[in-house]
Structures are given as structure tokens and as C-alpha cells.
Amino acid sequence: MNDTKWVSMWGNAMSIAEHHPEGYAKDLTLRYPVYAPFSGSALRFTLDNYCGKEPVTIHRATVAVCDSDLTGKVPLSCPLTAGTIRDITFDGSRSVTLAAGASAASDALSFPVSAGQTLCVSLYFDGYTAMQSAVLITGPLSRGYFSYGDQTHSEALPLATSKATNWFYFLSNIDILTKEDCHAIICYGDSITAQAWPDYLTLRLIEEGHNHTSVIRRAASGTRILRQYDCITYDSYGLKGTNRFAHEIPTAGADTVIIQQGINDIHPVGTDVNPFRPMSDLPTAAELIDGLKWYIEEARKLHDSVYLGTLLPIYGWRTYAPFREELRGAVNDWIRSNHESDGCIDFDQALRAADDPRSFAKGYDSGDHLHPSNPAYKKMADTVPATLLR
């Protein structure tokens, strides 16, 4: 009776899966365990073929309570609690076909959820299916499984025909009917956000006892604010900001967007090195800043608060050059001083070395000099102001 508000409790971007000759699946079940940050009484699910080039049919979809805790270890069988499996329907049907570029929201499903539970969503594809609309994410709370055959009503996946995956196909959002004081924070960006810091932000919420805030990740590796690659060599690098933002940011119950993007825009190398990465793609600082301003304007239309994260160190990355460092610094200076957003989250200052601000601090470099290490991702989560989490 007290649940009156739909809020997204889990979500991802939809990007483009790499083209492979074996890019079609048949007679396959995907199973995704997801953490429930707050309690509620009903669920609805969004399946999204935004980046697909042909129709996709999901022949059956179910949700259940997971018999393992996602904050601990979920075994390969990804077991479900007996008696909790429920069919997800779309206009009363157990199957749904998504046209190329289209999405579908399920019927609302009465399903009691307790904060801290792990739920499992299972999707079954009977016929040949182009597995194109997907996103690659990693982190302590981000894992999935696939198995041959229709396992949507199986309490455990068969070990011999199941495998773990970090690709999330078609499932882009889960809303929960919950209390009015619950809300969602959106983390928007590229591979740095597609990796672990949003998961560590959820773990921080758990540690600090917050049970009315969800962290919704809208991130895809390789994405840029101003450009995208229209070739299959780099198709998994995803969509540019003007093709992503309006699709990803409208989110039930969201009131805040944290944007951490722009580092990929400054890495073109020239056609003499790579025919798909011309130097003409290199923006000026003003152009990148205009891209961030556009994000802010679009988010304001949804009445969201907007916080900008500074760009992280890149010294030692394979395309590092002083002019790129100068460009990164100019954008960061604007992020720190601008009056358009609601604030700056200075991830750069939190992770950089005190004696060389071009570089990650010791222990914060993953090894490629572009992506943070796991301790650094946790530091990023800890850098988010506590006022956003209450």
C-alpha cells in the first residue's frame, strides 16, 4: 500500500556488440543476477534492441529470487530459490519481438522484493538471434551467465552447458514499485564507468546503510562525446553522445546524473597510423566543453541535477602526447570552475600522483595508464559527495 513510485533499481546502456562470424545465437538462455537496493512490491523490465539491425524475439523471460548473494560469490549454476520463478509478460504474452532499434517495456509484475536481495532475470532465445544490442560491463556486482536450452524455469543452470559472461544483451532496465523517498543516480560515461566504480558506489551505499538510492550505469566502452565509428572494426566502441544521451538518460525515479566522459575524444592518431582514426576527429577544448554543456542542457529538460567528473590521467598511455595533456587540462579546468552544472567531482585529483599530476598515483593504474585499478575505482566511488547518496 505504501509503494507508489516507480524507480529504476538496475540499468545499463545499450551499445553495439562486436561483429563476429558466430554473432547469432540459437536455443540459448541468458541469466543475469541483479542486486535490489531497496524494497518494493512490483517489477517491470525493459528489453532494448536499440543497436540491432534486425528484429529479435525473446521467446520467454522470467524473474526469480537468486539462491546466492551477488555481493558474495554466485556459482556457475546461478541457482534460484525454489518456488519464486515468475513469467515476465508483454501485453499478456510470454514472448516479445523487438524491431530493429526498438524497445519494449513489460507488464507490471506483482513481485515482493526486499532490500539487499539478489534477483535473477532469465531470457530465452529459441530461433537464430542476432546478438547485436549489448554492453560489456565489469565490476564486483556485474556478471551474467548463458546456457544452452530453455533454462528460464530451471532452478539451476547445467554446469556442462553454461558459461559466465560480462556481456549484457537486450536487458537495459528494471523498475521497481517502491516508496516515495527512493531515487536513482545515473552514472554516464565510457569504459571507465562501464568498469567497476558504479558497482563500488553501490557497495558503499550498502556499507553506509542507505537503502533508498540505486546506481544506474549508462556506460559503453570506447564511446566519445562528439564522434562515433561507423565501421565494423570499431563498432563495439559504441555511439556518440547525441545518439546515446536522450536514449539512456530518461530513467524512472532518477534525479541526478554523474557524467565522466571525454577522454576517448582526445585520442585520434591520424590515418597514416589507423585509417579509422583521423586527426580531424580531434576536438578543441571549446568543442568538448560545448559537448558537456549540451549534456547539461538535455539533463535539465528532465529536471535532473548534473555533476561532472574530471578526466583521469593518461601519462604513459600509447597515444600520450603533450598536446593531449594540454587538452585534458583545459577541459578539467572548465569542469572545476563551470557554473552550468551542479558541481564537479574531481576524480582526477583523487587518483593522480602528488609529484606528477599527469600520472596515476601508485597503485591506482590498472597497468595500461588509461584505466584505473580496482582500488582506484573504489576511490572514485568514495569521492562521490555523500549528499548525493541520501
XYZ file of C-alpha atoms in Angstrom, residues 222-231 234 237-238 240 262-271 274-288 323-324 327:
42
model
C 35.170 3.412 -26.346
C 32.360 5.942 -26.604
C 33.077 9.583 -27.308
C 31.095 12.757 -26.784
C 31.479 14.106 -30.323
C 32.274 11.207 -32.674
C 31.475 7.569 -33.316
C 32.989 4.875 -35.526
C 30.771 3.798 -38.407
C 32.820 0.730 -39.297
C 35.281 -0.382 -34.036
C 33.116 1.388 -29.387
C 29.520 2.494 -29.455
C 28.409 9.288 -29.827
C 35.663 12.821 -22.871
C 38.996 11.024 -22.613
C 38.344 8.960 -25.772
C 37.692 12.121 -27.784
C 41.321 13.220 -27.434
C 42.988 10.061 -28.824
C 42.813 10.159 -32.670
C 46.168 9.173 -34.176
C 45.940 10.001 -37.905
C 45.115 7.894 -40.951
C 44.918 3.966 -38.384
C 42.546 4.638 -41.299
C 39.560 4.891 -38.942
C 41.039 7.439 -36.532
C 41.840 10.625 -38.484
C 43.333 13.632 -36.741
C 40.337 15.614 -37.984
C 38.422 13.857 -35.182
C 40.500 15.701 -32.577
C 38.285 18.353 -30.962
C 39.331 21.634 -29.454
C 38.762 22.161 -25.744
C 35.907 24.509 -26.633
C 34.204 21.801 -28.714
C 34.492 19.241 -25.921
C 49.124 18.400 -26.683
C 46.664 15.778 -25.413
C 43.657 19.484 -23.930
